[in-house]
Every structure is written in C-alpha cells, then in structure tokens.
C-alpha cells in the first residue's frame, strides 16, 4: 500500500463504475513523514477522508474487495486514515 | 486510477478480446490540471469518451469488472469522463 | 494496454504453463508511431502476430482471460494486431 | 516478490479492511544484501516481523490469498522473514 | 513476462505461504541477450531452475495459477527455462 494525502476532488457525471454515490478523491503521494512528492493519483473513498489527511491506499485488484466495490472496475481505494507513523522508534508523522 | 486525455484511436481487425464492437482509444497521461505528460497508453472505452476529453482510467484486473468486459483480456478501461477537478479548494481543471 | 512490436521468439522446453503449443514472443515497446523504445518484454501470442507487426498487449491478470489461458500463469498476452493509429486526426501509424 | 526491512509502524483507527487486529508496518525496500534503498511501502504483517528484520513481500492481488486476508482490500503482505540470502555461492545477507 | 537469471537462493523459515517445500530464488533481471541489469527480485521456483539459467517470470496474480500455488500469496513465479532467443532472425541468447 502507498501513502498519500487528500488534496482534492474529482467530479464526473458520465461514469462506468455502477457504484452509487461513489466519491473519487485526488491524492498526492507522500513519504513516511507526510511530505508530498508531486505524484498524483485518483482513488475511491468509502471512509470519508478529509482534505489534507494522510491515508494509505491499496492499488490493483485488491481495490475491489469491499462489499461496495466487489466486481466494480476500481483499482485504487483508500484503506485507512493514518493517525501516527513511527520510524526507528521516532514519531515521524502525527495527525 | 490515473488521469489521461483522449488523443486518438486504435484500429485493429485481428483481435483476441471477444468484445463485440470494442473501441480502443489512444490516451495521453495528464496531470491534475489536464496538462499532457508525453506518456501514452491504450484503453478500452465503453462510455463514448471524445477527443481531448479528460478521463480517469482503471488499470490492472479491475478493468474486467463490467458486464461487457467480465473475463475478457483487458487491463485498462475508461471509468469516467471528468467534469471538474479541484485541488486545495481551487478549480484546476474544468471541462 | 501497451504498444509493442514483435522482434523475436523465445524457445523454452522446460515450462510451467500447461498451455499446449503456447508461443512466446519477444516484444519491444513502441510509442504511438511504432518507434521502438529499447524496452523489451515476453508475451504469449494466440493470434499469430508476425515479425515487426505492431500489437497491443494486456499485462497483469487480464492476460489469463481467454479460453486457452484461463487459470494459467501468464501475465502478458497480445490482444490485437494494429492496422492503424490516428492521433489528433492525423494517421501516425499504418501497417 | 520484493525485499524490504521493517522500519516502523502505521497507526490507523478509521479503516476499511475488516481485518480484525490487522497490523500495518512501514517497510523500506532493500537490495539482496539488506541495504536500504530509500523507497518505502506499507504492508500487512500476519507473521510478526520485528523491527529491522529483512522480509519478502508479495504485492498485487496475491496479497489477499491467506485465510485471514481473502477478499480483503490489501495489496502488500509480508510472506516470509529471511534468514539468509546467498548470491553466486556467497552469503550476502545473514540475519 | 520478464527475463531474469537465477543468481541465488532465499532461506526463510517463518513463512506465510502454506506451500510445502516452496523454493524461493533470487533473480537478476536481464535483457534479451541474457546480460544482467542490476535489478533483483524474488520468485517462486517450481520447475527446478539452476544457477545462472535464463528464465522468464510471470508477476502479479497470474503467479498463483498453478495447481501448487492456487490461492497462495505469491506474486512472481518462474514460467520457463529459456533455451534460445532470436531477435530479428539472429540468435541473441543460447543456453
């Protein structure tokens, strides 16, 4: 899974995903301290991640394995909102 | 999912996809403002995306999870046509 | 899917794929005009692509979704032989 | 599968994985001698890998294929803790 | 599929793969002439590839589709040992 921050929203009316009320967010990839890396992706959000929150994202087919997304054409989904990351016993990110 | 613009069409008569009337488009990857990045891919289009429209694309196996593509050998499909992207409360792309 | 040209053949007698008469080709990735990029991959060919033909290739699990390859350990398969590509209303590749 | 060392922990309370007691670790990718490469990922740990241990990690959908993770949205899981790596008959890493 | 040479072995006693007698090899990616590229990966070997042999490897979920690996968390498996590669009618690699 990769680390990313929520930086925006994607508005799309013509869609092929058959997910009712699906919400797609614009994410910017981050390092383990939450610093942005200038690399963007679009991910499905089912947990209500807010702007500037650090999240971790599953890519590839695993993105379909929730009751809502099963057998839907989605390849990136937010798995969790991160509260804290420690690296070598030091806290490197705190919400 | 990644962002890309429709820039062309792929014509192919000898195919192995068993998708009737399948339409393959040439896409150029874009940043979140819709600026092209010089990186191309081929994707299946089932929603009628037009030339120069910004779309988001699912890659990997998720591309097979629509009624038309299920169990077909496709690994990139257009999920939605983008109307608008906002980043940090500012509109960075508008159709 | 990615664009590539057939540049050679892989001969292998000890195999783990249980695909009878499977034929593996050496491909070189190309841009949308059919220019080679110096990046190679091995793909399964079930449609008889010939030397120097431009093809498009599905990678990842989608490569298993044909009657012949279902549940076989293959992750790259030639989907179609390309006749023509147009980009921004201009023909950039013709067979 | 890729090689990586355990360097930290991810704490997340709002999650979408439905895996009870799931533990996510921060890993840093390594070469075959266990030297860190400055490239990080988040992986699910079900075998109790400890700090600074060298592990190998499956990415992509294969990450879902354990009794605990089947049909869960996880795309990176620790497969094994490495005791020893030999390269060209020489031991290049030992725990 | 990618080309790689067997360069070593991974020894791991704490594993999460439930594959009896599974053997993991250290591979170094190669070009089509069998020249090593300095890029390594770990793959499951079920066909007994030996040191310095050139093999082709399936990555992603396709790695699970053999009777032994079905539903196991493996994402790279050796598909075949290569005897010969020809490129543009010339033999560029011979075992």
XYZ file of C-alpha atoms in Angstrom:
475
model
C 0.000 0.000 0.000
C 1.178 3.547 -0.600
C 0.966 6.731 1.482
C -0.838 9.803 0.135
C -2.591 12.991 1.210
C -6.049 14.068 0.108
C -5.628 17.223 -1.972
C -8.840 17.489 -3.989
C -11.985 16.036 -5.537
C -12.853 14.593 -8.950
C -16.289 15.487 -10.342
C -17.535 13.093 -13.024
C -21.101 12.586 -14.239
C -20.543 10.101 -17.079
C -19.211 7.034 -15.253
C -18.865 3.311 -15.815
C -18.476 2.139 -12.230
C -22.055 1.305 -11.101
C -21.097 2.407 -7.574
C -23.904 4.527 -6.175
C -22.665 7.698 -4.546
C -19.054 6.822 -5.239
C -16.642 9.607 -4.330
C -13.322 9.949 -6.100
C -10.559 11.965 -4.487
C -7.380 13.461 -5.888
C -4.433 12.241 -3.819
C -0.791 13.311 -3.786
C 1.707 10.604 -2.837
C 3.721 11.259 0.326
C 6.782 9.940 2.095
C 6.529 8.449 5.593
C 6.635 11.911 7.216
C 3.653 13.083 5.197
C 5.706 15.266 2.846
C 4.150 15.466 -0.604
C 6.104 14.082 -3.562
C 4.413 15.758 -6.541
C 2.955 12.473 -7.819
C -0.845 12.252 -8.079
C -3.479 9.515 -8.338
C -7.264 9.195 -8.206
C -8.735 6.864 -5.560
C -12.193 5.784 -4.451
C -13.043 6.931 -0.923
C -15.519 4.941 1.178
C -14.423 6.103 4.650
C -14.834 9.857 4.349
C -11.220 11.002 4.240
C -10.931 14.784 4.529
C -8.707 17.322 2.857
C -5.022 17.142 3.879
C -5.446 13.837 5.767
C -2.711 11.222 5.304
C -4.152 7.915 4.104
C -2.878 4.579 2.829
C -4.180 3.268 -0.440
C -4.459 -0.221 -1.946
C -3.980 -0.359 -5.684
C -4.589 -3.194 -8.143
C -7.494 -5.654 -7.919
C -7.498 -5.632 -4.149
C -9.348 -2.354 -4.538
C -12.480 -4.304 -5.439
C -12.684 -6.356 -2.279
C -15.151 -4.457 -0.132
C -18.909 -5.094 -0.024
C -19.467 -1.909 -2.026
C -16.787 -2.343 -4.657
C -16.833 -6.083 -5.308
C -16.732 -6.687 -9.061
C -16.534 -2.985 -9.842
C -13.835 -1.547 -12.112
C -11.856 0.274 -9.418
C -8.105 -0.069 -8.953
C -7.290 2.328 -6.101
C -9.158 2.626 -2.821
C -8.396 4.381 0.460
C -7.868 1.699 3.149
C -7.286 3.825 6.242
C -6.760 7.307 7.629
C -3.400 7.441 9.405
C -3.134 8.740 12.940
C 0.558 8.184 13.507
C 3.674 6.710 11.899
C 6.788 5.797 13.849
C 10.079 5.049 12.120
C 13.021 3.617 14.075
C 11.236 4.374 17.371
C 10.651 8.045 16.474
C 7.283 9.547 15.585
C 7.704 10.881 12.055
C 4.032 11.735 11.395
C 1.187 12.668 13.694
C -2.284 13.704 12.575
C -6.784 5.335 -11.210
C -4.820 7.638 -13.489
C -5.767 10.794 -15.389
C -5.452 10.915 -19.184
C -6.773 12.706 -22.256
C -8.195 11.032 -25.340
C -5.820 11.787 -28.221
C -6.587 9.145 -30.830
C -7.997 5.797 -31.930
C -6.530 2.309 -32.402
C -7.795 0.347 -35.424
C -7.290 -3.415 -35.131
C -9.049 -6.170 -37.075
C -7.186 -9.250 -35.761
C -8.139 -9.281 -32.077
C -8.264 -11.732 -29.210
C -10.728 -9.929 -26.939
C -14.156 -11.386 -27.903
C -15.692 -7.975 -27.086
C -18.195 -7.115 -29.824
C -17.789 -3.566 -31.063
C -14.997 -2.872 -28.618
C -13.370 0.524 -29.138
C -9.775 1.139 -28.156
C -8.554 4.700 -27.669
C -5.082 6.175 -27.544
C -4.716 8.153 -24.322
C -2.000 10.517 -23.135
C -1.477 10.682 -19.376
C -2.150 14.064 -17.764
C -1.524 15.860 -14.502
C -4.406 17.099 -12.358
C -4.770 20.279 -14.455
C -5.188 18.283 -17.640
C -1.685 19.028 -18.955
C -0.338 16.193 -21.074
C 2.783 14.360 -19.898
C 4.008 12.666 -23.082
C 3.210 9.173 -21.754
C 0.713 7.082 -23.742
C -1.488 4.041 -23.155
C -4.269 2.156 -24.934
C -7.592 1.776 -23.083
C -10.977 0.228 -23.784
C -13.773 2.786 -23.992
C -17.349 1.799 -23.127
C -18.758 5.256 -22.315
C -18.054 7.128 -25.529
C -15.259 9.452 -24.471
C -14.496 12.026 -27.151
C -11.278 13.517 -28.415
C -9.468 15.799 -25.931
C -11.736 14.827 -23.003
C -10.052 14.245 -19.640
C -10.877 10.797 -18.264
C -9.807 8.565 -15.406
C -8.704 5.062 -16.154
C -8.556 1.865 -14.106
C -5.668 -0.408 -14.940
C -4.959 -3.978 -13.872
C -7.619 -6.666 -13.479
C -10.262 -4.241 -12.305
C -10.599 -3.388 -15.967
C -12.539 -6.608 -16.468
C -15.294 -5.890 -13.991
C -18.090 -4.512 -16.100
C -20.914 -6.585 -17.634
C -19.270 -6.224 -21.046
C -15.677 -6.937 -20.103
C -16.018 -9.632 -17.452
C -13.488 -12.377 -18.157
C -12.078 -10.563 -21.162
C -8.333 -9.903 -21.530
C -8.438 -6.148 -20.975
C -6.223 -4.299 -18.491
C -7.148 -0.635 -18.958
C -10.650 0.794 -19.156
C -12.034 4.332 -19.029
C -14.067 4.699 -15.810
C -15.359 8.242 -16.126
C -15.256 11.483 -18.081
C -14.123 14.278 -15.772
C -16.135 17.474 -15.495
C -14.071 19.244 -12.880
C -11.098 18.786 -10.545
C -10.486 20.953 -7.513
C -7.154 20.944 -5.685
C -6.747 22.722 -2.370
C -10.098 24.495 -2.849
C -9.170 25.832 -6.284
C -10.587 24.566 -9.569
C -7.568 23.280 -11.519
C -9.477 21.643 -14.388
C -12.861 22.348 -15.931
C -14.285 20.625 -18.983
C -2.643 -1.889 -22.680
C 0.769 -1.058 -24.121
C 2.060 -0.838 -27.678
C 4.914 -3.075 -28.838
C 6.470 -4.602 -31.938
C 7.268 -8.285 -32.409
C 11.058 -8.607 -32.639
C 11.779 -12.255 -31.858
C 10.865 -15.630 -30.390
C 11.512 -17.345 -27.057
C 12.300 -21.070 -27.176
C 11.693 -22.900 -23.907
C 11.252 -26.642 -23.357
C 11.002 -26.755 -19.532
C 7.801 -24.829 -18.840
C 5.235 -24.489 -16.080
C 2.328 -23.083 -18.082
C 0.314 -26.177 -19.148
C -0.625 -24.310 -22.356
C -0.326 -26.735 -25.280
C 1.557 -25.254 -28.187
C 1.944 -21.925 -26.426
C 4.145 -19.481 -28.350
C 6.075 -16.780 -26.545
C 7.326 -13.776 -28.472
C 9.966 -11.184 -27.678
C 8.404 -7.729 -27.963
C 9.947 -4.266 -27.936
C 7.763 -1.484 -26.553
C 6.884 1.291 -29.009
C 5.427 4.760 -28.991
C 2.189 5.557 -30.826
C 4.036 5.939 -34.154
C 5.516 2.473 -33.878
C 9.027 3.703 -32.976
C 10.847 1.243 -30.736
C 11.836 2.361 -27.251
C 14.545 -0.158 -26.299
C 12.364 -1.744 -23.608
C 11.572 -5.464 -24.001
C 9.011 -7.921 -22.661
C 7.918 -11.513 -23.279
C 4.252 -12.101 -24.197
C 2.056 -15.050 -25.076
C 0.772 -14.942 -28.655
C -2.508 -16.642 -29.550
C -3.349 -14.710 -32.728
C -0.251 -15.338 -34.827
C 1.432 -11.952 -34.761
C 4.327 -11.797 -37.205
C 7.762 -10.223 -37.027
C 7.769 -6.398 -36.998
C 3.973 -6.135 -36.533
C 2.710 -3.519 -34.068
C 0.477 -5.081 -31.419
C -1.204 -4.058 -28.179
C -0.626 -6.142 -25.097
C -2.591 -6.664 -21.884
C -0.473 -7.208 -18.819
C -1.436 -8.341 -15.328
C -4.105 -10.959 -14.584
C -6.241 -9.960 -17.521
C -3.785 -11.964 -19.557
C -5.442 -15.128 -18.292
C -8.946 -14.379 -19.550
C -9.170 -16.230 -22.816
C -10.493 -19.782 -23.259
C -6.924 -21.003 -23.757
C -5.217 -19.148 -20.926
C -7.831 -19.189 -18.166
C -6.151 -20.114 -14.894
C -2.717 -20.324 -16.487
C 0.277 -18.430 -15.054
C 0.592 -15.880 -17.847
C 0.799 -12.116 -17.263
C 1.230 -10.649 -20.758
C -0.782 -11.556 -23.840
C -1.106 -9.987 -27.278
C -4.669 -8.631 -27.655
C -4.625 -7.320 -31.206
C -2.542 -6.591 -34.275
C -2.792 -2.888 -35.076
C -3.735 -1.731 -38.557
C -3.741 1.996 -37.936
C -3.379 4.621 -35.198
C -4.586 8.166 -35.546
C -3.539 10.915 -33.134
C -5.190 14.315 -33.206
C -6.857 13.487 -36.560
C -3.531 12.527 -38.186
C -2.505 8.976 -39.077
C 0.670 8.340 -37.069
C 0.991 4.606 -37.786
C -0.164 2.455 -40.652
C 0.624 -1.242 -41.109
C 8.293 -10.550 -4.522
C 10.450 -7.711 -3.243
C 12.927 -7.451 -0.369
C 12.393 -4.904 2.421
C 13.266 -4.180 6.040
C 10.777 -3.374 8.768
C 11.424 0.233 9.848
C 8.214 1.322 11.590
C 4.515 1.010 12.338
C 1.371 2.604 10.906
C -1.353 3.520 13.413
C -4.807 3.904 11.867
C -8.189 3.799 13.612
C -10.524 4.616 10.696
C -10.037 1.640 8.385
C -11.863 -0.107 5.557
C -10.165 -3.504 5.691
C -12.424 -5.585 8.004
C -9.310 -7.455 9.186
C -9.513 -7.825 12.975
C -6.282 -6.904 14.688
C -4.565 -6.192 11.390
C -1.080 -4.723 11.809
C 0.413 -2.484 9.148
C 4.168 -1.967 9.060
C 6.310 0.652 7.375
C 8.901 -1.095 5.211
C 11.944 0.236 3.389
C 12.917 -1.621 0.224
C 16.362 -3.276 0.281
C 18.828 -4.849 -2.100
C 19.847 -8.500 -1.768
C 22.435 -7.648 0.913
C 19.811 -5.974 3.073
C 20.991 -2.428 2.302
C 18.128 0.060 2.413
C 17.220 1.897 -0.785
C 15.222 4.884 0.499
C 11.967 3.608 -1.034
C 9.081 2.912 1.357
C 5.819 0.949 1.337
C 3.106 -0.097 3.793
C 2.429 -3.841 4.148
C 0.133 -6.034 6.197
C 2.002 -8.239 8.681
C 0.497 -11.561 9.791
C 3.678 -13.341 10.900
C 5.012 -10.921 13.499
C 8.001 -9.444 11.704
C 10.119 -7.328 14.043
C 11.969 -4.060 13.599
C 14.993 -4.227 11.275
C 14.166 -7.766 10.046
C 14.578 -8.428 6.314
C 11.362 -9.774 4.786
C 9.991 -10.553 1.330
C 6.691 -9.061 0.321
C 4.032 -10.052 -2.224
C 2.269 -7.131 -3.854
C -0.819 -7.064 -6.057
C -3.858 -9.318 -5.553
C -1.788 -12.215 -4.311
C -1.749 -10.305 -1.049
C -5.334 -11.404 -0.454
C -4.727 -15.127 -0.614
C -4.384 -16.145 3.028
C -7.237 -17.361 5.241
C -7.214 -14.006 7.052
C -6.977 -11.700 4.060
C -9.120 -13.464 1.465
C -11.388 -10.891 -0.186
C -9.943 -8.018 1.815
C -8.639 -4.847 0.143
C -4.930 -5.447 0.822
C -2.242 -5.262 -1.860
C 1.012 -5.866 0.036
C 1.633 -8.593 2.597
C 4.777 -9.928 4.269
C 5.339 -13.517 3.043
C 8.429 -14.511 4.995
C 11.187 -13.383 7.339
C 14.536 -14.010 5.667
C 17.276 -15.930 7.479
C 19.892 -15.976 4.749
C 20.470 -14.996 1.119
C 23.253 -16.439 -0.996
C 24.256 -14.900 -4.306
C 26.668 -16.698 -6.616
C 27.582 -19.151 -3.844
C 28.421 -16.365 -1.357
C 26.313 -15.435 1.659
C 25.317 -11.804 1.080
C 22.813 -11.499 3.938
C 22.520 -13.292 7.269
C 20.016 -12.483 9.988
C 6.664 -11.724 -18.541
C 10.185 -10.572 -17.782
C 13.588 -12.151 -18.406
C 15.932 -12.896 -15.480
C 18.837 -15.103 -14.447
C 18.964 -17.226 -11.309
C 21.699 -15.777 -9.086
C 20.925 -17.113 -5.607
C 18.606 -18.607 -3.024
C 16.396 -17.155 -0.272
C 16.307 -19.094 3.010
C 13.244 -18.332 5.155
C 11.817 -20.429 7.980
C 8.987 -18.140 9.184
C 6.655 -18.044 6.176
C 3.051 -17.275 5.394
C 2.680 -19.099 2.087
C 1.384 -22.587 3.054
C 3.302 -24.003 0.067
C 5.056 -27.198 1.164
C 8.670 -27.323 0.087
C 8.391 -23.996 -1.710
C 11.738 -22.766 -3.034
C 12.386 -19.051 -3.475
C 15.190 -17.924 -5.757
C 16.992 -14.616 -6.083
C 16.808 -13.476 -9.704
C 18.574 -10.660 -11.531
C 16.656 -9.121 -14.433
C 18.295 -9.479 -17.856
C 17.993 -8.073 -21.334
C 17.172 -10.310 -24.309
C 20.811 -11.372 -24.664
C 20.945 -12.579 -21.080
C 23.023 -9.627 -19.843
C 22.254 -8.784 -16.215
C 20.747 -5.379 -15.442
C 21.462 -4.979 -11.700
C 17.765 -5.207 -10.787
C 16.735 -8.049 -8.468
C 13.530 -9.860 -7.499
C 12.469 -12.926 -5.512
C 10.437 -15.601 -7.357
C 8.921 -18.960 -6.540
C 10.526 -21.822 -8.468
C 8.506 -24.962 -9.221
C 10.489 -26.261 -12.212
C 13.974 -26.579 -10.711
C 15.781 -23.702 -12.414
C 19.510 -23.830 -11.743
C 22.102 -21.160 -11.025
C 22.858 -18.847 -13.983
C 19.942 -20.171 -16.096
C 17.903 -17.597 -18.014
C 14.189 -17.851 -17.164
C 11.002 -15.922 -17.831
C 8.866 -14.902 -14.913
C 5.173 -14.052 -14.544
C 4.427 -11.383 -11.972
C 1.119 -10.228 -10.497
C -1.783 -12.589 -9.685
C -1.031 -14.877 -12.589
C 1.672 -16.256 -10.333
C -0.999 -18.099 -8.372
C -2.433 -20.106 -11.261
C -0.698 -23.466 -10.993
C -2.055 -26.478 -9.103
C 0.536 -25.856 -6.363
C 0.156 -22.112 -5.977
C -3.570 -21.583 -6.486
C -4.835 -19.227 -3.776
C -1.381 -18.763 -2.267
C 0.103 -15.303 -1.651
C 2.755 -15.445 -4.369
C 3.256 -12.711 -6.977
C 6.258 -13.903 -9.017
C 6.797 -17.387 -10.395
C 9.257 -18.849 -12.886
C 7.310 -19.949 -16.000
C 10.053 -21.454 -18.146
C 13.764 -22.026 -18.560
C 14.899 -20.444 -21.821
C 16.872 -22.454 -24.362
C 17.203 -19.838 -27.063
C 16.101 -16.311 -28.016
C 16.209 -14.987 -31.530
C 15.840 -11.275 -32.308
C 15.431 -10.073 -35.876
C 16.398 -13.511 -37.217
C 19.657 -13.618 -35.181
C 20.252 -15.827 -32.152
C 20.966 -13.407 -29.297
C 20.925 -15.941 -26.456
C 21.664 -19.662 -26.343
C 21.756 -21.794 -23.198
